[in-house]
Amino acid sequence: MPSLGEIAREWGRIGCIGFGGPPAHVSLFRGLCVTRRGWLSEHQFERALAATNILPGPASTQLAIYCAWRLRGGVGALIGGLAFILPGLVLILALSVLFLSGSPPLWVRGAGMGAGAAVAAVAVRAGLGVAVPIWRRSSDSRRPRVLLYALAGALAAATTGPWLVLVLLGCGALELTWRGLAAGAVSLNTWGLLATVAAPGGTGALAWTAFKVGALAFGGGFVIVPLMQSDAVNTYHWMTHAQFLNAVALGQVTPGPVTQTVAAVGYSAGGLPGGLLAALVAFAPSFSFILFGAARFERMLENKRVSTFLEGAAPAASGAIIGSAIPLAGALSETWQYALLALSAVVLLGLRRSVVLTLLAAGALGAAAGLLGAPISH
């Protein structure tokens, strides 16, 4: 078994090189824990992956914490989880200072507008990445319901903003009812309904937004985007639409979990203390799920109600990710950004190129556009 120092080093290394989101993180942890070091068997790793995928919140972060817990208990979980999260968190806060400050240089504003222009295409790519496997493994008789849940999630993300969580939970409850398993599932749904109660302003509002991001995101990291956008831009006015697009782009081009995008939102709301608070609150549920519930994961995997609930919530989440592209695209302010969005859509959806490289290229084109005199918003 590895020492605590070895966990800190190896998990930190993955936190530094983990570009590409959950698929890349899963591959890196499988290579480390199963293939190279033999710390976990293939069966143990697959069970860990299955368990963390049915929990709300950032699955790859929870996988990192769980693997460390299996190897060195609670202390290992804390060290491994922090080592995985901190590199990307430090980087995204540093970039937030550059891109989200009051008056960044012209080329920085252009780069932010360029990368932000591509975000809507990234959302569609991420949503399809979740939706297609769900569709393929669904039976013909279940596919109409899958389509209904996805459409409900897409409409909610595009129009209702703060009520998206209710739609996700409602789709899960509907699937439970359809299967005749609704009895006994009230506690899960009640907890979710309580989590949609309006929060007070200021620090309380930031903590509440971060909690929703960390504890109520089903179906992949990008579903946090519609959960954050309404609070950050429309309700509490911590950011402009352009700044929010910048924050999402920063979350994509930095290593580690996409959930750390909330740190950029927190920075806009309250500077570096706000960014750190948002990250602390958003990641706290992931640590709590593992530290207090990991011993029960095997039973959770066999729980029919849990898996059935997610069979309704996950398609709705995939639809929400795709639906978030509508307000993201609507937030663009200049004609040249729409041209860049179209180009990014071709590169990401048609040519299937890397998200990180596409965003960096879009940022470079935006910086060049700003320096050449293209309209740049403030």
CSV table of C-alpha atoms in Angstrom, one decimal:
chain,number,residue,atom,x,y,z
A,1,MET,CA,0.0,0.0,0.0
A,2,PRO,CA,1.2,3.6,-0.7
A,3,SER,CA,2.4,5.9,2.0
A,4,LEU,CA,0.5,9.2,2.7
A,5,GLY,CA,3.4,11.0,1.0
A,6,GLU,CA,3.1,8.9,-2.1
A,7,ILE,CA,-0.7,9.5,-2.2
A,8,ALA,CA,0.0,13.3,-2.0
A,9,ARG,CA,2.5,13.1,-4.7
A,10,GLU,CA,0.7,10.9,-7.2
A,11,TRP,CA,-2.8,12.4,-6.7
A,12,GLY,CA,-1.2,15.9,-7.0
A,13,ARG,CA,0.5,14.9,-10.2
A,14,ILE,CA,-2.9,13.9,-11.7
A,15,GLY,CA,-4.3,17.1,-10.4
A,16,CYS,CA,-1.6,19.0,-12.4
A,17,ILE,CA,-1.9,17.0,-15.7
A,18,GLY,CA,-5.6,16.1,-15.6
A,19,PHE,CA,-6.8,18.2,-18.5
A,20,GLY,CA,-9.9,16.9,-20.4
A,21,GLY,CA,-12.4,16.3,-17.6
A,22,PRO,CA,-13.7,13.1,-16.0
A,23,PRO,CA,-12.8,10.7,-18.8
A,24,ALA,CA,-9.1,11.8,-18.6
A,25,HIS,CA,-9.2,11.6,-14.8
A,26,VAL,CA,-10.7,8.1,-14.8
A,27,SER,CA,-8.1,6.9,-17.2
A,28,LEU,CA,-5.2,8.4,-15.1
A,29,PHE,CA,-6.5,6.9,-11.9
A,30,ARG,CA,-7.0,3.5,-13.5
A,31,GLY,CA,-3.5,3.6,-14.9
A,32,LEU,CA,-2.0,4.5,-11.5
A,33,CYS,CA,-4.0,2.4,-9.1
A,34,VAL,CA,-4.8,-0.7,-11.2
A,35,THR,CA,-2.3,-1.0,-14.1
A,36,ARG,CA,1.0,0.3,-12.8
A,37,ARG,CA,0.9,-0.1,-9.0
A,38,GLY,CA,-1.7,-2.8,-8.5
A,39,TRP,CA,-3.1,-1.0,-5.4
A,40,LEU,CA,-6.7,-1.9,-6.5
A,41,SER,CA,-8.0,-4.7,-8.5
A,42,GLU,CA,-9.9,-4.0,-11.7
A,43,HIS,CA,-13.1,-5.2,-10.0
A,44,GLN,CA,-12.5,-2.8,-7.0
A,45,PHE,CA,-11.9,0.1,-9.3
A,46,GLU,CA,-15.0,-0.6,-11.4
A,47,ARG,CA,-17.1,-0.8,-8.3
A,48,ALA,CA,-15.6,2.5,-7.1
A,49,LEU,CA,-16.4,4.1,-10.4
A,50,ALA,CA,-20.0,2.8,-10.4
A,51,ALA,CA,-20.5,4.1,-6.9
A,52,THR,CA,-19.2,7.6,-7.5
A,53,ASN,CA,-21.1,7.9,-10.7
A,54,ILE,CA,-24.5,7.4,-8.9
A,55,LEU,CA,-23.7,10.1,-6.4
A,56,PRO,CA,-24.6,13.8,-7.1
A,57,GLY,CA,-21.6,16.0,-7.5
A,58,PRO,CA,-18.3,15.8,-9.3
A,59,ALA,CA,-17.7,12.1,-10.0
A,60,SER,CA,-14.0,12.2,-10.8
A,61,THR,CA,-13.3,14.2,-7.6
A,62,GLN,CA,-15.2,11.6,-5.6
A,63,LEU,CA,-13.4,8.8,-7.4
A,64,ALA,CA,-10.0,10.4,-6.4
A,65,ILE,CA,-11.2,10.7,-2.8
A,66,TYR,CA,-12.6,7.2,-2.7
A,67,CYS,CA,-9.5,5.5,-4.2
A,68,ALA,CA,-7.4,7.2,-1.5
A,69,TRP,CA,-9.9,6.2,1.2
A,70,ARG,CA,-9.6,2.5,0.1
A,71,LEU,CA,-5.8,2.7,0.4
A,72,ARG,CA,-5.3,4.8,3.5
A,73,GLY,CA,-8.6,5.5,5.2
A,74,GLY,CA,-10.0,8.9,6.2
A,75,VAL,CA,-6.6,10.6,6.4
A,76,GLY,CA,-5.7,9.3,2.9
A,77,ALA,CA,-9.0,10.5,1.5
A,78,LEU,CA,-8.4,14.0,2.8
A,79,ILE,CA,-4.8,14.1,1.5
A,80,GLY,CA,-5.6,12.5,-1.9
A,81,GLY,CA,-8.7,14.7,-2.5
A,82,LEU,CA,-6.9,17.9,-1.6
A,83,ALA,CA,-3.9,17.0,-3.7
A,84,PHE,CA,-6.1,16.4,-6.7
A,85,ILE,CA,-8.1,19.6,-6.3
A,86,LEU,CA,-5.6,22.2,-5.2
A,87,PRO,CA,-3.4,22.5,-8.4
A,88,GLY,CA,-6.4,23.4,-10.6
A,89,LEU,CA,-7.9,25.5,-7.9
A,90,VAL,CA,-4.8,27.7,-7.5
A,91,LEU,CA,-4.5,28.1,-11.3
A,92,ILE,CA,-8.2,29.0,-11.8
A,93,LEU,CA,-8.0,31.6,-9.0
A,94,ALA,CA,-4.8,33.1,-10.5
A,95,LEU,CA,-6.5,33.3,-13.9
A,96,SER,CA,-9.6,34.8,-12.4
A,97,VAL,CA,-7.4,37.6,-11.1
A,98,LEU,CA,-6.2,38.2,-14.6
A,99,PHE,CA,-9.4,37.8,-16.6
A,100,LEU,CA,-12.1,38.9,-14.1
A,101,SER,CA,-10.4,42.0,-12.6
A,102,GLY,CA,-11.9,45.4,-13.1
A,103,SER,CA,-9.9,46.6,-16.1
A,104,PRO,CA,-7.8,43.8,-17.7
A,105,PRO,CA,-5.7,44.7,-20.8
A,106,LEU,CA,-7.4,44.8,-24.2
A,107,TRP,CA,-5.8,41.5,-25.4
A,108,VAL,CA,-7.0,39.8,-22.2
A,109,ARG,CA,-10.5,41.0,-22.7
A,110,GLY,CA,-10.3,39.8,-26.3
A,111,ALA,CA,-9.0,36.4,-25.3
A,112,GLY,CA,-11.8,36.0,-22.7
A,113,MET,CA,-14.4,37.0,-25.3
A,114,GLY,CA,-12.9,34.5,-27.8
A,115,ALA,CA,-12.8,31.6,-25.4
A,116,GLY,CA,-16.3,32.5,-24.1
A,117,ALA,CA,-17.7,32.4,-27.6
A,118,ALA,CA,-16.8,28.7,-27.9
A,119,VAL,CA,-18.4,27.8,-24.5
A,120,ALA,CA,-21.9,27.1,-26.0
A,121,ALA,CA,-20.4,24.5,-28.4
A,122,VAL,CA,-18.5,23.0,-25.5
A,123,ALA,CA,-21.8,22.6,-23.6
A,124,VAL,CA,-23.4,20.8,-26.6
A,125,ARG,CA,-20.4,18.5,-26.8
A,126,ALA,CA,-20.4,17.7,-23.1
A,127,GLY,CA,-24.2,17.1,-23.1
A,128,LEU,CA,-24.0,14.7,-26.0
A,129,GLY,CA,-21.2,12.9,-24.3
A,130,VAL,CA,-23.6,12.1,-21.4
A,131,ALA,CA,-26.7,11.6,-23.5
A,132,VAL,CA,-25.5,9.3,-26.2
A,133,PRO,CA,-24.4,6.4,-23.8
A,134,ILE,CA,-27.7,6.8,-21.9
A,135,TRP,CA,-29.7,6.5,-25.1
A,136,ARG,CA,-27.7,3.5,-26.4
A,137,ARG,CA,-28.2,1.4,-23.2
A,138,SER,CA,-31.9,2.3,-22.9
A,139,SER,CA,-34.4,-0.3,-24.1
A,140,ASP,CA,-36.9,0.7,-26.9
A,141,SER,CA,-39.7,0.8,-24.4
A,142,ARG,CA,-37.8,3.2,-22.1
A,143,ARG,CA,-36.5,5.6,-24.8
A,144,PRO,CA,-39.7,7.8,-25.0
A,145,ARG,CA,-39.3,8.6,-21.3
A,146,VAL,CA,-35.5,9.2,-21.7
A,147,LEU,CA,-36.4,11.7,-24.4
A,148,LEU,CA,-39.1,13.3,-22.3
A,149,TYR,CA,-36.6,13.8,-19.3
A,150,ALA,CA,-33.9,15.2,-21.6
A,151,LEU,CA,-36.4,17.7,-23.1
A,152,ALA,CA,-37.6,18.7,-19.7
A,153,GLY,CA,-34.0,19.3,-18.6
A,154,ALA,CA,-33.1,21.3,-21.7
A,155,LEU,CA,-36.2,23.5,-21.4
A,156,ALA,CA,-35.5,24.1,-17.7
A,157,ALA,CA,-31.8,25.0,-18.4
A,158,ALA,CA,-32.8,27.3,-21.2
A,159,THR,CA,-35.7,29.1,-19.5
A,160,THR,CA,-36.2,28.6,-15.8
A,161,GLY,CA,-32.7,28.8,-14.3
A,162,PRO,CA,-33.1,28.5,-10.5
A,163,TRP,CA,-35.8,25.8,-10.9
A,164,LEU,CA,-33.5,23.4,-12.8
A,165,VAL,CA,-32.8,21.4,-9.6
A,166,LEU,CA,-36.6,20.8,-9.1
A,167,VAL,CA,-36.8,19.5,-12.7
A,168,LEU,CA,-33.9,17.1,-12.2
A,169,LEU,CA,-35.4,15.8,-9.0
A,170,GLY,CA,-38.8,15.6,-10.5
A,171,CYS,CA,-37.6,13.5,-13.4
A,172,GLY,CA,-36.0,11.1,-11.0
A,173,ALA,CA,-39.2,10.9,-8.9
A,174,LEU,CA,-41.3,10.4,-12.1
A,175,GLU,CA,-39.1,7.4,-13.0
A,176,LEU,CA,-39.6,6.0,-9.5
A,177,THR,CA,-43.3,6.4,-9.8
A,178,TRP,CA,-43.4,4.8,-13.3
A,179,ARG,CA,-41.5,1.7,-11.9
A,180,GLY,CA,-43.7,1.6,-8.8
A,181,LEU,CA,-40.8,2.3,-6.4
A,182,ALA,CA,-41.8,5.8,-5.2
A,183,ALA,CA,-42.7,4.6,-1.6
A,184,GLY,CA,-39.8,5.1,0.7
A,185,ALA,CA,-38.0,7.5,-1.6
A,186,VAL,CA,-39.5,10.6,0.0
A,187,SER,CA,-36.4,11.5,2.0
A,188,LEU,CA,-34.2,11.9,-1.1
A,189,ASN,CA,-36.7,14.1,-2.9
A,190,THR,CA,-37.5,16.2,0.2
A,191,TRP,CA,-33.9,16.9,0.8
A,192,GLY,CA,-33.6,18.1,-2.8
A,193,LEU,CA,-36.7,20.3,-2.6
A,194,LEU,CA,-35.4,21.9,0.6
A,195,ALA,CA,-32.2,22.7,-1.2
A,196,THR,CA,-34.1,25.0,-3.6
A,197,VAL,CA,-35.3,27.3,-1.0
A,198,ALA,CA,-34.1,30.8,-1.7
A,199,ALA,CA,-30.9,31.8,0.2
A,200,PRO,CA,-30.2,35.1,1.7
A,201,GLY,CA,-27.8,37.5,0.0
A,202,GLY,CA,-24.1,38.1,0.5
A,203,THR,CA,-21.9,35.4,1.8
A,204,GLY,CA,-24.9,33.1,2.5
A,205,ALA,CA,-26.0,33.4,-1.1
A,206,LEU,CA,-22.5,32.5,-2.4
A,207,ALA,CA,-22.3,29.5,0.0
A,208,TRP,CA,-25.8,28.3,-1.1
A,209,THR,CA,-24.9,28.5,-4.8
A,210,ALA,CA,-21.7,26.6,-4.2
A,211,PHE,CA,-23.6,24.0,-2.2
A,212,LYS,CA,-26.1,23.4,-5.0
A,213,VAL,CA,-23.1,23.1,-7.4
A,214,GLY,CA,-21.4,20.5,-5.2
A,215,ALA,CA,-24.3,18.5,-3.9
A,216,LEU,CA,-27.1,18.6,-6.5
A,217,ALA,CA,-25.3,18.1,-9.9
A,218,PHE,CA,-26.4,14.9,-11.6
A,219,GLY,CA,-25.0,13.6,-14.8
A,220,GLY,CA,-21.5,15.1,-15.2
A,221,GLY,CA,-19.6,18.2,-14.2
A,222,PHE,CA,-20.9,20.5,-16.9
A,223,VAL,CA,-24.4,20.4,-15.5
A,224,ILE,CA,-23.2,23.0,-12.9
A,225,VAL,CA,-23.2,25.6,-15.6
A,226,PRO,CA,-27.0,26.2,-15.8
A,227,LEU,CA,-27.1,25.8,-12.0
A,228,MET,CA,-24.6,28.7,-11.5
A,229,GLN,CA,-25.6,31.0,-14.4
A,230,SER,CA,-28.9,32.1,-13.0
A,231,ASP,CA,-27.5,32.9,-9.5
A,232,ALA,CA,-24.2,34.4,-10.6
A,233,VAL,CA,-25.6,36.7,-13.4
A,234,ASN,CA,-29.3,37.2,-13.0
A,235,THR,CA,-30.1,36.9,-9.3
A,236,TYR,CA,-27.1,38.2,-7.4
A,237,HIS,CA,-25.3,40.1,-10.3
A,238,TRP,CA,-21.9,39.0,-9.2
A,239,MET,CA,-20.8,38.8,-12.9
A,240,THR,CA,-21.8,40.0,-16.3
A,241,HIS,CA,-22.7,37.5,-19.0
A,242,ALA,CA,-19.3,38.0,-20.6
A,243,GLN,CA,-17.5,37.3,-17.3
A,244,PHE,CA,-19.5,34.2,-16.7
A,245,LEU,CA,-18.5,32.9,-20.1
A,246,ASN,CA,-14.9,33.6,-19.1
A,247,ALA,CA,-15.3,31.7,-15.9
A,248,VAL,CA,-16.7,28.6,-17.7
A,249,ALA,CA,-13.9,28.7,-20.2
A,250,LEU,CA,-11.3,29.0,-17.4
A,251,GLY,CA,-12.9,25.9,-15.8
A,252,GLN,CA,-12.4,24.0,-19.0
A,253,VAL,CA,-8.8,24.9,-19.7
A,254,THR,CA,-7.5,24.3,-16.2
A,255,PRO,CA,-6.6,20.8,-15.0
A,256,GLY,CA,-8.7,19.0,-12.4
A,257,PRO,CA,-12.5,18.9,-11.8
A,258,VAL,CA,-14.8,21.2,-13.8
A,259,THR,CA,-16.6,22.0,-10.5
A,260,GLN,CA,-13.8,24.4,-9.5
A,261,THR,CA,-15.4,26.8,-12.0
A,262,VAL,CA,-17.4,27.9,-8.9
A,263,ALA,CA,-14.2,29.4,-7.5
A,264,ALA,CA,-14.1,31.9,-10.4
A,265,VAL,CA,-17.7,32.8,-9.6
A,266,GLY,CA,-16.8,33.1,-5.9
A,267,TYR,CA,-13.9,35.4,-6.9
A,268,SER,CA,-16.2,37.7,-8.7
A,269,ALA,CA,-18.6,37.7,-5.7
A,270,GLY,CA,-16.0,38.3,-3.0
A,271,GLY,CA,-12.4,38.3,-4.2
A,272,LEU,CA,-10.0,35.6,-3.2
A,273,PRO,CA,-11.8,34.9,0.1
A,274,GLY,CA,-15.0,34.4,-1.9
A,275,GLY,CA,-13.3,32.1,-4.4
A,276,LEU,CA,-11.9,30.0,-1.5
A,277,LEU,CA,-15.2,29.9,0.3
A,278,ALA,CA,-17.1,28.8,-2.8
A,279,ALA,CA,-14.6,26.0,-3.5
A,280,LEU,CA,-14.7,24.8,0.1
A,281,VAL,CA,-18.5,24.6,0.2
A,282,ALA,CA,-18.7,23.0,-3.3
A,283,PHE,CA,-16.2,20.3,-2.6
A,284,ALA,CA,-17.3,19.6,1.0
A,285,PRO,CA,-20.2,17.3,0.0
A,286,SER,CA,-17.8,15.1,-2.0
A,287,PHE,CA,-15.5,14.6,1.0
A,288,SER,CA,-18.6,14.0,3.2
A,289,PHE,CA,-20.1,11.4,0.9
A,290,ILE,CA,-16.9,9.4,1.0
A,291,LEU,CA,-15.8,9.9,4.6
A,292,PHE,CA,-19.2,9.1,6.1
A,293,GLY,CA,-20.7,6.9,3.4
A,294,ALA,CA,-18.0,4.9,1.6
A,295,ALA,CA,-18.5,1.9,3.8
A,296,ARG,CA,-22.1,1.7,2.5
A,297,PHE,CA,-21.3,2.0,-1.2
A,298,GLU,CA,-21.7,-1.7,-1.9
A,299,ARG,CA,-25.3,-1.6,-0.5
A,300,MET,CA,-26.0,1.6,-2.4
A,301,LEU,CA,-25.0,0.0,-5.7
A,302,GLU,CA,-27.6,-2.7,-5.0
A,303,ASN,CA,-30.3,-0.2,-4.0
A,304,LYS,CA,-33.0,-0.4,-6.7
A,305,ARG,CA,-34.6,3.0,-5.8
A,306,VAL,CA,-31.2,4.9,-6.1
A,307,SER,CA,-30.4,3.5,-9.5
A,308,THR,CA,-34.0,4.0,-10.7
A,309,PHE,CA,-34.0,7.6,-9.5
A,310,LEU,CA,-30.8,8.3,-11.5
A,311,GLU,CA,-32.3,6.7,-14.6
A,312,GLY,CA,-34.7,9.6,-14.6
A,313,ALA,CA,-32.4,12.4,-13.3
A,314,ALA,CA,-29.4,11.6,-15.5
A,315,PRO,CA,-31.2,12.0,-18.9
A,316,ALA,CA,-32.7,15.3,-17.6
A,317,ALA,CA,-29.1,16.4,-16.6
A,318,SER,CA,-27.8,15.6,-20.1
A,319,GLY,CA,-30.6,17.7,-21.6
A,320,ALA,CA,-29.9,20.5,-19.2
A,321,ILE,CA,-26.2,20.6,-20.3
A,322,ILE,CA,-27.3,20.9,-23.9
A,323,GLY,CA,-30.0,23.3,-23.1
A,324,SER,CA,-27.5,25.6,-21.3
A,325,ALA,CA,-26.0,26.3,-24.7
A,326,ILE,CA,-29.0,28.6,-25.5
A,327,PRO,CA,-28.4,31.2,-22.7
A,328,LEU,CA,-24.7,30.8,-23.2
A,329,ALA,CA,-24.9,31.7,-26.9
A,330,GLY,CA,-27.4,34.4,-26.1
A,331,ALA,CA,-24.9,36.0,-23.8
A,332,LEU,CA,-22.5,36.8,-26.7
A,333,SER,CA,-22.4,40.5,-27.5
A,334,GLU,CA,-20.5,40.9,-30.8
A,335,THR,CA,-21.0,39.5,-34.3
A,336,TRP,CA,-17.5,38.2,-34.5
A,337,GLN,CA,-18.1,36.0,-31.5
A,338,TYR,CA,-21.0,34.2,-33.3
A,339,ALA,CA,-18.7,33.5,-36.2
A,340,LEU,CA,-16.1,32.1,-33.7
A,341,LEU,CA,-18.9,30.0,-32.1
A,342,ALA,CA,-19.8,28.5,-35.4
A,343,LEU,CA,-16.2,27.7,-36.2
A,344,SER,CA,-15.8,26.1,-32.7
A,345,ALA,CA,-19.0,24.0,-33.3
A,346,VAL,CA,-17.5,22.6,-36.4
A,347,VAL,CA,-14.2,21.8,-34.7
A,348,LEU,CA,-15.8,20.2,-31.6
A,349,LEU,CA,-18.8,18.5,-33.0
A,350,GLY,CA,-17.7,17.8,-36.6
A,351,LEU,CA,-14.0,17.2,-36.3
A,352,ARG,CA,-14.2,16.0,-32.6
A,353,ARG,CA,-11.0,17.9,-31.6
A,354,SER,CA,-9.9,18.6,-28.0
A,355,VAL,CA,-12.0,20.9,-25.9
A,356,VAL,CA,-9.0,22.4,-24.2
A,357,LEU,CA,-7.1,23.1,-27.5
A,358,THR,CA,-10.3,24.5,-29.1
A,359,LEU,CA,-10.8,27.0,-26.2
A,360,LEU,CA,-7.2,28.0,-26.2
A,361,ALA,CA,-7.3,28.6,-30.0
A,362,ALA,CA,-10.6,30.6,-29.7
A,363,GLY,CA,-8.9,32.7,-26.9
A,364,ALA,CA,-5.9,33.3,-29.2
A,365,LEU,CA,-8.2,34.4,-32.0
A,366,GLY,CA,-10.1,36.6,-29.7
A,367,ALA,CA,-6.9,38.3,-28.4
A,368,ALA,CA,-5.9,38.9,-32.0
A,369,ALA,CA,-9.3,40.3,-32.8
A,370,GLY,CA,-9.0,42.7,-30.0
A,371,LEU,CA,-5.5,43.9,-31.0
A,372,LEU,CA,-6.7,44.3,-34.6
A,373,GLY,CA,-9.6,46.6,-33.5
A,374,ALA,CA,-12.6,44.3,-33.3
A,375,PRO,CA,-15.3,45.5,-30.9
A,376,ILE,CA,-14.4,44.5,-27.3
A,377,SER,CA,-16.9,44.7,-24.5
A,378,HIS,CA,-15.9,46.1,-21.1
